[in-house]
XYZ file of C-alpha atoms in Angstrom:
112
model
C 58.896 55.758 106.566
C 57.480 58.859 103.999
C 54.700 57.685 101.415
C 55.551 60.542 98.456
C 59.045 59.614 98.960
C 58.926 55.866 98.077
C 55.941 57.196 95.416
C 58.439 58.913 93.832
C 61.375 56.788 93.860
C 58.482 54.284 92.463
C 57.939 56.288 89.770
C 61.000 57.284 88.950
C 62.404 53.888 88.554
C 59.703 52.642 85.991
C 59.836 55.829 84.517
C 63.437 55.007 83.250
C 65.386 51.658 82.080
C 68.349 52.972 84.633
C 68.556 55.197 87.069
C 71.837 55.940 89.804
C 69.981 57.580 93.263
C 73.868 58.999 93.780
C 75.477 61.950 95.514
C 75.891 65.057 93.329
C 74.738 64.207 89.524
C 76.785 62.549 86.373
C 78.821 65.772 84.950
C 80.178 66.589 89.028
C 79.430 63.482 91.203
C 80.461 64.174 94.789
C 82.068 60.949 96.136
C 84.452 58.563 94.796
C 82.022 55.647 94.694
C 78.913 57.392 92.932
C 81.819 58.467 90.829
C 82.720 55.021 89.909
C 79.390 54.338 89.115
C 78.762 56.887 86.610
C 82.437 56.277 85.173
C 81.394 52.895 84.219
C 77.427 53.479 82.817
C 79.539 55.802 81.394
C 82.064 53.140 79.749
C 79.408 51.362 78.538
C 77.917 53.275 76.947
C 74.448 52.962 78.979
C 71.992 55.879 79.242
C 70.953 56.473 82.664
C 69.173 59.324 84.743
C 70.951 60.667 87.275
C 69.148 61.390 90.437
C 71.143 63.167 93.217
C 70.085 62.482 96.656
C 72.131 65.542 98.674
C 69.818 68.195 97.005
C 66.954 66.111 99.165
C 67.404 65.112 102.098
C 63.998 63.135 102.977
C 64.933 61.171 98.942
C 68.928 60.240 100.514
C 66.870 58.720 103.649
C 63.701 56.949 101.597
C 65.978 55.335 99.560
C 68.189 54.173 101.975
C 64.977 52.486 103.832
C 63.586 51.605 100.068
C 65.943 49.344 99.149
C 67.149 48.621 102.814
C 70.561 48.763 101.553
C 71.843 51.592 103.344
C 74.689 53.211 101.171
C 74.387 55.688 97.897
C 75.072 54.818 95.025
C 71.962 52.109 94.474
C 71.810 51.206 90.492
C 68.565 50.273 89.836
C 67.977 48.814 86.161
C 64.006 48.430 84.896
C 62.872 48.696 88.701
C 64.643 46.212 89.849
C 67.918 47.094 92.388
C 70.959 45.467 91.093
C 73.681 47.267 93.856
C 76.630 50.062 94.866
C 79.466 50.637 93.628
C 80.763 47.582 94.417
C 78.569 45.295 92.935
C 78.034 47.779 89.713
C 82.242 47.392 89.347
C 82.529 43.473 90.145
C 79.859 42.631 87.014
C 81.899 45.409 84.777
C 85.415 43.932 85.767
C 83.414 39.753 85.440
C 81.706 40.525 82.148
C 78.462 40.207 83.295
C 77.086 43.618 83.085
C 77.024 44.473 79.131
C 74.649 40.950 79.168
C 72.741 41.445 81.963
C 71.347 45.386 81.029
C 70.803 43.608 77.440
C 69.055 40.589 79.518
C 67.039 43.281 81.161
C 66.318 45.034 77.507
C 68.777 48.111 77.983
C 70.038 49.258 74.741
C 74.263 49.008 74.937
C 75.968 50.238 71.991
C 77.625 47.063 69.949
C 80.943 48.960 70.468
C 81.584 47.735 74.068
């Protein structure tokens, strides 16, 4: 395990309330799963930092080791791993996602 990568991940998820490790960028997602999570977060209006794992193979592998979660995208809220595309989509569809963000102290626009 690469400690430098893990330190970088820890810093990213500590310095930002909502972080999405994804393939591509929020503007140009490079996979359908990443695009789906970006779409959900954008729909509810939550500000998030998108981090492209494709530009750094060490980060792409490191994030999987950090969470022991084999797939990307990975969503973190207030330093806590939430899950990947299926979990985020399920939480959104069941109406749990907005209350979850609010409970964590993440600002969600009222029009949602």
